[in-house]
């Protein structure tokens, strides 16, 4: 349940009277709150498909891969998660029959996660629902979404996130 006032605006007011950096504090608090709200809506859209956002991301990564399979370590790197997290995610997807583990063809020490036909179908259906809901940011125009993505990309890079490619085209 939401409070009857904007707690971030109130925190900004309180900070402004005591410390510098009220604007950055409000920006960070807003980012974190938006992340909570968006993730909650995304997960609600994915729940009917038996997915969480983490499992959806893993499925789509496999869907986009040229062979439909990737080493677990590479998946963790690309999804920017700890190896334990990707193992747990693949465990759940495997239990659901959406991926299967296979040995690496050239390196017996590595294991691949491969998307199954059912995994492809679930990923496609879930993506359709997310696209229809504009990934829970439908209140933003495409131009606003691009501007926000650019602003957040600059912040991510400044905080140490790697920038290996160009920003999204306008």
Coordinates of C-alpha atoms in Angstrom, one line a residue, residues 20-163:
X20 CA 23.9 18.8 0.8
X21 CA 23.1 16.2 -1.9
X22 CA 19.4 16.2 -1.4
X23 CA 19.0 16.0 -5.2
X24 CA 21.3 13.0 -5.7
X25 CA 19.7 11.2 -2.7
X26 CA 16.3 11.7 -4.2
X27 CA 17.5 10.5 -7.6
X28 CA 19.0 7.3 -6.1
X29 CA 15.9 6.7 -4.0
X30 CA 13.7 7.2 -7.1
X31 CA 15.8 4.7 -9.2
X32 CA 15.6 2.1 -6.5
X33 CA 11.8 2.6 -6.1
X34 CA 11.2 2.5 -9.9
X35 CA 13.2 -0.7 -10.0
X36 CA 11.0 -2.3 -7.4
X37 CA 7.8 -1.2 -9.1
X38 CA 8.9 -2.3 -12.6
X39 CA 10.2 -5.6 -11.4
X40 CA 7.0 -6.3 -9.6
X41 CA 4.9 -5.6 -12.7
X42 CA 7.3 -7.6 -14.9
X43 CA 7.1 -10.5 -12.6
X44 CA 3.3 -10.3 -12.5
X45 CA 3.3 -10.5 -16.3
X46 CA 5.7 -13.4 -16.3
X47 CA 4.0 -15.4 -13.5
X48 CA 1.3 -17.0 -15.8
X49 CA 4.2 -18.4 -17.9
X50 CA 5.9 -19.9 -14.8
X51 CA 8.8 -17.5 -15.0
X52 CA 10.5 -14.9 -12.9
X53 CA 12.4 -12.1 -14.6
X54 CA 15.7 -13.9 -14.0
X55 CA 14.5 -17.0 -15.7
X56 CA 13.0 -15.0 -18.5
X57 CA 16.3 -13.3 -19.2
X58 CA 18.1 -16.6 -19.3
X59 CA 15.6 -18.1 -21.7
X60 CA 15.8 -15.1 -24.0
X61 CA 19.6 -15.1 -23.9
X62 CA 19.5 -18.7 -25.1
X63 CA 16.8 -17.9 -27.6
X64 CA 19.1 -15.2 -29.1
X65 CA 22.2 -17.4 -29.1
X66 CA 23.1 -18.8 -32.5
X67 CA 22.9 -22.4 -31.4
X68 CA 20.3 -22.1 -28.7
X69 CA 22.9 -23.1 -26.1
X70 CA 25.6 -21.4 -24.0
X71 CA 28.0 -22.3 -21.3
X72 CA 26.7 -21.5 -17.9
X73 CA 29.7 -19.3 -17.1
X74 CA 29.1 -17.2 -20.2
X75 CA 25.5 -16.9 -19.3
X76 CA 26.4 -15.6 -15.9
X77 CA 28.8 -13.0 -17.4
X78 CA 26.2 -11.8 -20.0
X79 CA 23.4 -11.6 -17.4
X80 CA 25.8 -10.0 -14.9
X81 CA 25.0 -12.4 -12.1
X82 CA 27.0 -14.6 -9.7
X83 CA 27.7 -18.1 -10.9
X84 CA 25.5 -19.5 -8.0
X85 CA 22.6 -17.4 -9.3
X86 CA 22.9 -18.7 -12.9
X87 CA 23.1 -22.3 -11.6
X88 CA 20.0 -21.8 -9.6
X89 CA 18.2 -20.2 -12.5
X90 CA 19.1 -23.0 -14.9
X91 CA 18.1 -25.6 -12.2
X92 CA 14.6 -24.1 -12.2
X93 CA 14.3 -23.8 -15.9
X94 CA 15.5 -27.4 -16.3
X95 CA 12.9 -28.6 -13.7
X96 CA 10.3 -26.9 -15.9
X97 CA 11.6 -28.6 -19.0
X98 CA 12.5 -25.3 -20.6
X99 CA 16.2 -25.9 -20.8
X100 CA 18.4 -29.0 -20.6
X101 CA 22.1 -29.3 -19.6
X102 CA 24.4 -30.8 -22.2
X103 CA 28.1 -31.4 -22.1
X104 CA 30.3 -28.9 -24.0
X105 CA 31.4 -30.5 -27.3
X106 CA 35.1 -29.5 -27.0
X107 CA 35.6 -29.0 -23.2
X108 CA 34.4 -31.7 -20.8
X109 CA 34.8 -29.3 -17.9
X110 CA 32.1 -27.0 -19.2
X111 CA 28.3 -27.5 -19.2
X112 CA 26.0 -25.9 -21.7
X113 CA 22.4 -24.8 -21.1
X114 CA 20.3 -25.5 -24.2
X115 CA 16.8 -24.2 -24.7
X116 CA 14.2 -26.8 -25.4
X117 CA 11.3 -26.4 -28.0
X118 CA 8.9 -25.8 -25.0
X119 CA 11.4 -23.2 -23.7
X120 CA 11.3 -21.4 -27.0
X121 CA 7.5 -21.4 -27.0
X122 CA 7.3 -20.1 -23.4
X123 CA 9.9 -17.4 -24.2
X124 CA 7.9 -16.3 -27.3
X125 CA 4.6 -16.2 -25.4
X126 CA 6.1 -14.3 -22.4
X127 CA 7.8 -11.8 -24.7
X128 CA 4.5 -11.1 -26.5
X129 CA 2.9 -10.3 -23.1
X130 CA 5.8 -8.0 -22.1
X131 CA 5.8 -6.2 -25.5
X132 CA 2.0 -5.7 -25.2
X133 CA 2.6 -4.2 -21.7
X134 CA 5.6 -2.2 -23.1
X135 CA 7.8 -3.8 -20.4
X136 CA 5.9 -1.9 -17.7
X137 CA 7.1 1.5 -18.9
X138 CA 4.3 2.2 -21.2
X139 CA 3.8 5.7 -19.6
X140 CA 7.0 6.7 -21.4
X141 CA 7.1 7.6 -25.1
X142 CA 9.7 5.8 -27.2
X143 CA 11.8 9.1 -27.2
X144 CA 11.5 9.3 -23.4
X145 CA 12.5 5.7 -23.0
X146 CA 15.6 6.3 -25.2
X147 CA 16.5 9.4 -23.2
X148 CA 16.2 7.5 -19.9
X149 CA 18.2 4.6 -21.3
X150 CA 21.0 7.1 -22.4
X151 CA 21.0 8.8 -19.0
X152 CA 21.2 5.5 -17.1
X153 CA 23.9 4.2 -19.5
X154 CA 26.1 7.2 -18.7
X155 CA 25.5 6.6 -15.0
X156 CA 26.2 2.9 -15.3
X157 CA 29.5 3.6 -17.0
X158 CA 30.4 6.2 -14.5
X159 CA 29.8 3.6 -11.8
X160 CA 32.1 1.1 -13.5
X161 CA 29.7 -0.9 -15.7
X162 CA 31.5 -1.9 -18.9
X163 CA 30.5 -0.1 -22.1

